[in-house]
C-alpha cells in the first residue's frame, strides 16, 4: 500500500490531545528526540550534545556533526521512547526538523524521522527549526496566546517576529549581518574561551564591569533590524590593540561590556517593534535566551513598560526536540502534513 493511503486510518488519532508525537532534531550539533502529546505535554526530551568534540576545533565541523548524528540518532530515539514509557506502536505521528541548518546534519535526522514514519505508516510533519524555537514558549507557558512579539535569538538568527492569530508570522526585523549568538561565539573566541562561546562568555562577564568599555552601536534605517558585526569588530580591534601594546587583556570587563551592548541593541530594536505593533506581550526564544543578563534586562524593561514577558524554561532555550514536537503538534492539528518527498532546506526562511 502507498504511504499516503496507509496513513489515512491513523489520522483520526490526532484528534486526541493525549496522542503522542515522536520528534527528531538534528539541524546543528545536538542530536535530540522527544515525545510530546498533541496537547504539547512533553513526555520525554533527550539531547545528545556534540560540543566536546567540536570544541577541539573551535566550532562546528559539519561533516563530523553529520556523522555523530548518525551514531546518536538510534540511541536518543530509543531513550526518548523509554523515558516516555512507550514503544513505536504507541506513537501517533512523527515530526522532524527540515531546515534551516547544516544540510548534512539536517538530512540525517530528517531521513531517520521519515524512515520511522514510512516503516510504521505514521503521519509525518516537517518542522521549521525557527518555528520550533517559537513554540518553546508555548510549552513553558500554556497560557501564551497570540498576538505577541517574539524576539528569536540563536546562533544563526536574530529576528523580531510578530505572532498573530493561527500562528501567522510576520518578520518585522532581523540582523543585517551576524546573528547575536554568532557574535557571542566570536567574541568568546577572541577572549580565549572554549566553544560554545555564549555560555562561557556569560560566565566570564559575571566577574566583569559592564561599563568598562563603550562601543558605538550602529543606527539602522529600520529600527527593528539588528547588526552585530560592527560591535564584534570593535571588540576584536580593542583586544588586538591592547595585545599589540603589551597590555594585559581585562577579559572579564571586555566580556561584560560586549554582553551589555549586545543586549542593549536587542532591547532597543525590540522596544521599537513593541511600539510599532502596539503588542503588549513579548516572548524571547532561541539559544541566546538562556543568557541571564538578557533575561534580567528584558524583565526589568518589560516591567517598566507594562509588557507581559514570556521566557522558555532553560532546557528549552537551546536546541531540543520537544519544541519541534510542539510545533509539529500544532501543524498536525491544522492538517499540515508532509509527504515522504520532503527535503532538507539549509537556508529555509521563517515564513
Ligand atoms: O538555538 P541554538 O541552540 O542553536 C541555533 O539554532 O543556532 O543557539 C545557539 C547559540 C550559540 O551561539 C550559543 O553561544 C548561544 O546560543 N548561547 C548563548 C548562551 N547559551 C547559548 N549566548 C549567550 N549566553 C548564553 N547563556
Ligand atoms: Zn536553534
Short mmCIF file of C-alpha atoms and ligand atoms in Angstrom, two decimals:
data_model
loop_
_atom_site.label_atom_id
_atom_site.label_comp_id
_atom_site.label_asym_id
_atom_site.label_seq_id
_atom_site.Cartn_x
_atom_site.Cartn_y
_atom_site.Cartn_z
CA UNK A 1 0.00 0.00 0.00
CA UNK A 2 1.26 3.51 -0.77
CA UNK A 3 2.35 5.65 2.17
CA UNK A 4 -0.39 8.27 1.85
CA UNK A 5 -3.10 5.61 1.75
CA UNK A 6 -1.51 3.71 4.63
CA UNK A 7 -1.61 6.71 6.98
CA UNK A 8 -5.28 7.59 6.33
CA UNK A 9 -6.73 5.33 9.06
CA UNK A 10 -4.22 6.85 11.54
CA UNK A 11 -5.22 10.47 11.07
CA UNK A 12 -8.25 10.38 13.36
CA UNK A 13 -5.95 9.51 16.30
CA UNK A 14 -4.50 13.02 16.08
CA UNK A 15 -7.76 14.49 17.40
CA UNK A 16 -6.90 13.03 20.82
CA UNK A 17 -4.89 15.52 22.92
CA UNK A 18 -3.00 12.62 24.50
CA UNK A 19 -1.84 11.21 21.16
CA UNK A 20 1.97 11.05 21.17
CA UNK A 21 4.33 12.52 18.60
CA UNK A 22 7.92 11.40 18.24
CA UNK A 23 10.04 14.44 17.32
CA UNK A 24 13.60 14.49 15.99
CA UNK A 25 16.01 17.46 15.75
CA UNK A 26 19.49 17.39 14.17
CA UNK A 27 19.99 20.77 12.48
CA UNK A 28 23.33 21.64 14.08
CA UNK A 29 25.35 19.98 16.83
CA UNK A 30 22.71 18.47 19.12
CA UNK A 31 21.03 15.17 18.31
CA UNK A 32 17.66 15.32 20.02
CA UNK A 33 14.50 13.26 20.28
CA UNK A 34 11.36 13.87 22.30
CA UNK A 35 7.87 12.52 22.82
CA UNK A 36 5.26 15.28 23.00
CA UNK A 37 1.49 14.96 23.10
CA UNK A 38 -0.88 16.71 20.73
CA UNK A 39 -1.66 18.96 23.73
CA UNK A 40 2.05 19.90 23.89
CA UNK A 41 2.81 17.98 27.09
CA UNK A 42 6.46 16.91 26.99
CA UNK A 43 6.64 13.23 27.98
CA UNK A 44 10.38 12.97 27.35
CA UNK A 45 13.19 15.04 25.85
CA UNK A 46 16.65 13.64 25.20
CA UNK A 47 19.59 15.68 23.90
CA UNK A 48 22.98 14.26 22.91
CA UNK A 49 25.35 17.20 22.62
CA UNK A 50 28.43 17.13 20.40
CA UNK A 51 30.03 20.22 21.96
CA UNK A 52 33.01 18.39 23.45
CA UNK A 53 34.03 17.12 20.03
CA UNK A 54 33.51 20.43 18.18
CA UNK A 55 35.28 22.32 20.99
CA UNK A 56 38.54 20.70 19.85
CA UNK A 57 38.15 22.56 16.52
CA UNK A 58 36.75 25.80 18.00
CA UNK A 59 33.43 25.47 16.17
CA UNK A 60 31.05 23.04 14.49
CA UNK A 61 32.67 20.86 11.81
CA UNK A 62 29.72 19.98 9.51
CA UNK A 63 30.88 16.55 8.39
CA UNK A 64 31.69 15.47 11.94
CA UNK A 65 28.27 16.76 13.05
CA UNK A 66 26.51 14.62 10.42
CA UNK A 67 28.49 11.52 11.31
CA UNK A 68 27.87 11.96 15.03
CA UNK A 69 24.12 12.42 14.42
CA UNK A 70 24.12 9.11 12.52
CA UNK A 71 25.61 7.38 15.54
CA UNK A 72 23.47 9.11 18.16
CA UNK A 73 20.04 9.01 16.48
CA UNK A 74 19.07 5.40 17.32
CA UNK A 75 20.09 5.95 20.95
CA UNK A 76 18.30 9.26 21.54
CA UNK A 77 15.15 7.92 19.89
CA UNK A 78 15.07 4.75 21.98
CA UNK A 79 15.84 6.74 25.14
CA UNK A 80 13.05 9.22 24.38
CA UNK A 81 10.59 6.34 23.88
CA UNK A 82 11.78 4.56 27.00
CA UNK A 83 11.55 7.69 29.18
CA UNK A 84 8.03 8.28 27.90
CA UNK A 85 7.21 4.64 28.73
CA UNK A 86 6.30 3.95 25.12
CA UNK A 87 7.21 1.85 22.14
CA UNK A 88 6.90 2.71 18.43
CA UNK A 89 3.37 1.30 18.43
CA UNK A 90 2.23 3.97 20.91
CA UNK A 91 3.31 6.80 18.60
CA UNK A 92 0.62 8.54 16.53
CA UNK A 93 2.83 10.75 14.31
CA UNK A 94 6.44 11.75 13.64
CA UNK A 95 7.89 15.27 13.40
CA UNK A 96 11.34 16.20 12.11
CA UNK A 97 13.30 19.40 11.52
CA UNK A 98 13.79 20.06 7.78
CA UNK A 99 15.59 23.44 7.94
CA UNK A 100 17.35 25.79 8.42
CA UNK A 101 20.69 24.35 9.49
CA UNK A 102 23.63 22.37 8.18
CA UNK A 103 22.45 20.35 5.21
CA UNK A 104 24.20 17.10 6.13
CA UNK A 105 23.12 17.36 9.76
CA UNK A 106 19.51 18.09 8.77
CA UNK A 107 19.44 15.16 6.32
CA UNK A 108 20.44 12.62 8.97
CA UNK A 109 17.58 13.41 11.36
CA UNK A 110 15.05 14.10 8.62
CA UNK A 111 15.74 10.80 6.87
CA UNK A 112 15.66 8.95 10.17
CA UNK A 113 12.33 10.53 11.08
CA UNK A 114 10.87 9.87 7.63
CA UNK A 115 12.13 6.28 7.81
CA UNK A 116 10.23 5.69 11.04
CA UNK A 117 7.08 7.32 9.64
CA UNK A 118 7.30 5.20 6.48
CA UNK A 119 8.05 1.93 8.24
CA UNK A 120 5.25 2.42 10.77
CA UNK A 121 2.81 4.11 8.34
CA UNK A 122 2.56 7.17 10.57
CA UNK A 123 1.65 10.74 9.58
CA UNK A 124 4.79 12.88 9.18
CA UNK A 125 5.30 16.62 9.59
CA UNK A 126 8.42 18.61 8.66
CA UNK A 127 9.10 21.44 11.11
CA UNK A 128 10.97 24.71 10.57
CA UNK A 129 13.63 24.88 13.30
CA UNK A 130 12.94 28.58 13.97
CA UNK A 131 9.22 27.96 14.31
CA UNK A 132 10.22 25.23 16.76
CA UNK A 133 12.08 27.81 18.87
CA UNK A 134 8.95 29.99 18.90
CA UNK A 135 6.91 27.02 20.20
CA UNK A 136 9.31 26.54 23.15
CA UNK A 137 7.42 29.33 24.90
CA UNK A 138 4.09 27.62 24.24
CA UNK A 139 5.38 24.55 26.06
CA UNK A 140 6.62 26.59 29.03
CA UNK A 141 3.56 28.87 29.09
CA UNK A 142 0.35 27.11 28.01
CA UNK A 143 -1.47 30.42 28.64
CA UNK A 144 0.56 32.26 25.98
CA UNK A 145 -1.83 33.36 23.24
CA UNK A 146 -1.17 35.44 20.11
CA UNK A 147 -0.88 38.26 19.32
CA UNK A 148 2.61 38.72 20.71
CA UNK A 149 6.01 39.91 19.62
CA UNK A 150 8.76 37.28 19.53
CA UNK A 151 12.48 38.02 19.75
CA UNK A 152 14.23 34.96 18.32
CA UNK A 153 17.91 34.95 19.23
CA UNK A 154 20.09 31.99 18.27
CA UNK A 155 23.42 31.11 16.74
CA UNK A 156 22.11 31.61 13.21
CA UNK A 157 19.23 34.08 13.60
CA UNK A 158 18.24 37.33 15.25
CA UNK A 159 14.66 38.05 14.27
CA UNK A 160 11.76 40.11 15.54
CA UNK A 161 8.60 38.28 14.59
CA UNK A 162 5.00 39.28 15.11
CA UNK A 163 2.95 36.20 16.01
CA UNK A 164 -0.74 36.62 15.29
CA UNK A 165 -3.92 34.52 15.30
CA UNK A 166 -3.37 30.98 13.92
CA UNK A 167 0.39 31.44 14.46
CA UNK A 168 0.60 33.74 11.43
CA UNK A 169 4.18 35.02 11.45
CA UNK A 170 5.44 38.36 10.13
CA UNK A 171 9.14 39.21 10.24
CA UNK A 172 9.47 42.85 11.34
CA UNK A 173 13.24 42.99 11.53
CA UNK A 174 16.34 40.83 11.51
CA UNK A 175 20.09 41.03 11.67
CA UNK A 176 21.66 42.54 8.60
CA UNK A 177 24.88 40.61 9.23
CA UNK A 178 25.93 38.33 12.12
CA UNK A 179 23.38 36.69 14.40
CA UNK A 180 23.73 37.70 18.04
CA UNK A 181 24.73 34.17 19.11
CA UNK A 182 27.39 34.15 16.40
CA UNK A 183 28.76 37.46 17.78
CA UNK A 184 28.84 35.98 21.31
CA UNK A 185 30.72 32.96 19.96
CA UNK A 186 33.26 35.04 18.00
CA UNK A 187 33.96 37.46 20.86
CA UNK A 188 34.32 34.49 23.20
CA UNK A 189 36.91 33.03 20.86
CA UNK A 190 38.90 36.29 20.86
CA UNK A 191 38.84 36.17 24.66
CA UNK A 192 40.27 32.65 24.54
CA UNK A 193 37.09 30.95 25.75
CA UNK A 194 36.23 27.44 24.54
CA UNK A 195 33.34 26.65 22.19
CA UNK A 196 30.40 27.16 22.66
CA UNK A 197 31.24 30.75 23.40
CA UNK A 198 27.90 32.18 24.53
CA UNK A 199 27.50 30.47 27.91
CA UNK A 200 31.24 30.73 28.65
CA UNK A 201 31.23 34.44 27.85
CA UNK A 202 28.26 34.94 30.17
CA UNK A 203 30.14 33.23 33.00
CA UNK A 204 33.24 35.38 32.43
CA UNK A 205 31.15 38.56 32.16
CA UNK A 206 29.66 37.94 35.60
CA UNK A 207 33.03 38.92 37.09
CA UNK A 208 33.47 42.00 34.87
CA UNK A 209 32.47 45.65 34.78
CA UNK A 210 29.90 46.23 32.02
CA UNK A 211 30.67 49.97 32.00
CA UNK A 212 34.42 49.47 31.45
CA UNK A 213 34.24 49.91 27.67
CA UNK A 214 31.85 51.81 25.46
CA UNK A 215 31.14 50.79 21.88
CA UNK A 216 29.09 52.73 19.33
CA UNK A 217 26.01 50.87 18.14
CA UNK A 218 25.00 51.47 14.50
CA UNK A 219 21.85 53.38 13.58
CA UNK A 220 19.85 51.33 11.09
CA UNK A 221 17.21 52.52 8.64
CA UNK A 222 14.69 50.04 10.02
CA UNK A 223 14.83 50.44 13.80
CA UNK A 224 13.54 46.87 14.16
CA UNK A 225 16.61 45.43 12.42
CA UNK A 226 19.88 44.44 14.08
CA UNK A 227 23.57 44.47 13.21
CA UNK A 228 26.26 42.81 15.30
CA UNK A 229 29.31 42.69 13.03
CA UNK A 230 30.38 46.28 13.95
CA UNK A 231 30.19 45.52 17.66
CA UNK A 232 32.10 42.28 17.16
CA UNK A 233 34.80 44.05 15.11
CA UNK A 234 35.09 46.83 17.71
CA UNK A 235 35.76 44.22 20.41
CA UNK A 236 38.26 42.39 18.18
CA UNK A 237 40.10 45.68 17.44
CA UNK A 238 40.15 46.63 21.11
CA UNK A 239 41.66 43.26 22.06
CA UNK A 240 44.26 43.41 19.26
CA UNK A 241 45.29 46.99 20.12
CA UNK A 242 45.77 46.08 23.78
CA UNK A 243 47.73 42.97 22.84
CA UNK A 244 50.00 44.98 20.50
CA UNK A 245 50.69 47.44 23.29
CA UNK A 246 51.55 44.52 25.53
CA UNK A 247 48.72 45.38 27.93
CA UNK A 248 47.04 42.51 29.80
CA UNK A 249 43.52 41.92 28.46
CA UNK A 250 40.83 42.80 31.01
CA UNK A 251 38.90 39.80 29.69
CA UNK A 252 36.00 39.89 32.14
CA UNK A 253 35.45 43.63 31.59
CA UNK A 254 35.50 43.18 27.80
CA UNK A 255 33.05 40.25 28.07
CA UNK A 256 30.71 42.22 30.35
CA UNK A 257 30.85 45.36 28.17
CA UNK A 258 30.21 43.37 24.98
CA UNK A 259 27.29 41.49 26.57
CA UNK A 260 25.73 44.70 27.87
CA UNK A 261 25.97 46.38 24.45
CA UNK A 262 24.62 43.33 22.60
CA UNK A 263 21.66 43.10 24.98
CA UNK A 264 21.07 46.86 24.75
CA UNK A 265 20.86 46.53 20.96
CA UNK A 266 18.43 43.60 21.24
CA UNK A 267 16.16 45.51 23.61
CA UNK A 268 16.37 48.78 21.64
CA UNK A 269 15.05 47.16 18.44
CA UNK A 270 12.53 45.13 20.45
CA UNK A 271 11.23 48.33 22.01
CA UNK A 272 10.83 49.84 18.54
CA UNK A 273 8.85 46.75 17.43
CA UNK A 274 6.66 46.86 20.54
CA UNK A 275 5.82 50.48 19.77
CA UNK A 276 5.27 49.79 16.06
CA UNK A 277 2.90 46.88 16.67
CA UNK A 278 1.32 48.00 19.92
CA UNK A 279 1.95 44.47 21.21
CA UNK A 280 1.56 44.05 24.96
CA UNK A 281 3.25 40.64 25.16
CA UNK A 282 6.86 39.77 24.40
CA UNK A 283 8.31 36.27 24.09
CA UNK A 284 12.04 35.61 23.79
CA UNK A 285 13.39 32.30 22.46
CA UNK A 286 16.46 30.64 20.92
CA UNK A 287 19.82 29.72 22.43
CA UNK A 288 20.74 33.25 23.49
CA UNK A 289 17.53 33.44 25.54
CA UNK A 290 19.41 31.25 28.04
CA UNK A 291 21.51 34.33 28.84
CA UNK A 292 20.76 35.51 32.37
CA UNK A 293 21.77 39.11 31.69
CA UNK A 294 19.34 39.31 28.75
CA UNK A 295 16.57 37.66 30.78
CA UNK A 296 17.03 40.08 33.68
CA UNK A 297 17.33 43.17 31.46
CA UNK A 298 14.24 42.19 29.46
CA UNK A 299 12.27 41.52 32.65
CA UNK A 300 13.19 44.94 34.03
CA UNK A 301 12.34 46.73 30.77
CA UNK A 302 9.03 44.87 30.40
CA UNK A 303 8.02 45.69 33.94
CA UNK A 304 8.69 49.39 33.31
CA UNK A 305 6.71 49.33 30.07
CA UNK A 306 3.90 47.13 31.36
CA UNK A 307 4.65 44.39 28.83
CA UNK A 308 4.00 40.75 29.73
CA UNK A 309 7.23 38.80 29.22
CA UNK A 310 7.48 35.09 28.37
CA UNK A 311 10.76 33.20 28.58
CA UNK A 312 11.18 29.46 27.92
CA UNK A 313 12.38 27.08 30.65
CA UNK A 314 16.15 26.98 30.35
CA UNK A 315 16.20 23.42 28.91
CA UNK A 316 14.00 24.65 26.05
CA UNK A 317 16.17 27.65 25.08
CA UNK A 318 18.92 25.86 23.16
CA UNK A 319 18.26 23.21 20.52
CA UNK A 320 15.95 20.39 21.59
CA UNK A 321 13.33 18.14 20.02
CA UNK A 322 10.48 18.97 22.45
CA UNK A 323 9.99 22.31 20.69
CA UNK A 324 9.94 20.51 17.33
CA UNK A 325 7.28 18.16 18.70
CA UNK A 326 5.18 21.08 19.95
CA UNK A 327 5.36 22.88 16.60
CA UNK A 328 4.63 19.56 14.88
CA UNK A 329 1.58 19.02 17.09
CA UNK A 330 0.23 22.43 16.14
CA UNK A 331 0.80 21.80 12.44
CA UNK A 332 -0.76 18.34 12.55
CA UNK A 333 -3.76 19.73 14.41
CA UNK A 334 -4.18 22.14 11.50
CA UNK A 335 -3.87 19.39 8.88
CA UNK A 336 -0.39 20.39 7.73
CA UNK A 337 1.13 17.03 6.91
CA UNK A 338 4.29 16.47 4.88
CA UNK A 339 4.87 13.81 2.25
CA UNK A 340 7.82 11.45 2.08
CA UNK A 341 9.39 13.66 -0.61
CA UNK A 342 10.13 16.48 1.87
CA UNK A 343 13.79 17.54 1.59
CA UNK A 344 16.23 19.40 3.86
CA UNK A 345 16.49 23.19 3.29
CA UNK A 346 19.65 24.67 4.86
CA UNK A 347 18.55 28.29 4.39
CA UNK A 348 14.83 27.87 4.98
CA UNK A 349 13.23 31.18 5.97
CA UNK A 350 10.94 31.58 8.92
CA UNK A 351 7.96 32.33 6.64
O1 LIG B 1 19.25 27.97 19.40
P1 LIG B 1 20.63 27.45 19.47
O2 LIG B 1 20.91 26.32 20.44
O3 LIG B 1 21.11 26.96 18.08
C1 LIG B 1 20.79 27.66 16.90
O4 LIG B 1 19.64 27.49 16.42
O5 LIG B 1 21.66 28.42 16.46
O6 LIG B 1 21.55 28.68 19.80
C2 LIG B 1 22.94 28.52 19.96
C3 LIG B 1 23.54 29.87 20.24
C4 LIG B 1 25.05 29.83 20.26
O7 LIG B 1 25.56 30.94 19.54
C5 LIG B 1 25.36 29.94 21.73
O8 LIG B 1 26.62 30.54 22.02
C6 LIG B 1 24.23 30.84 22.21
O9 LIG B 1 23.11 30.36 21.52
N1 LIG B 1 24.04 30.74 23.65
C7 LIG B 1 24.25 31.78 24.49
C8 LIG B 1 24.01 31.28 25.79
N2 LIG B 1 23.65 29.96 25.69
C9 LIG B 1 23.67 29.66 24.37
N3 LIG B 1 24.61 33.04 24.26
C10 LIG B 1 24.74 33.85 25.33
N4 LIG B 1 24.54 33.46 26.60
C11 LIG B 1 24.17 32.18 26.88
N5 LIG B 1 23.99 31.79 28.13
ZN1 LIG B 2 18.29 26.59 17.35
#
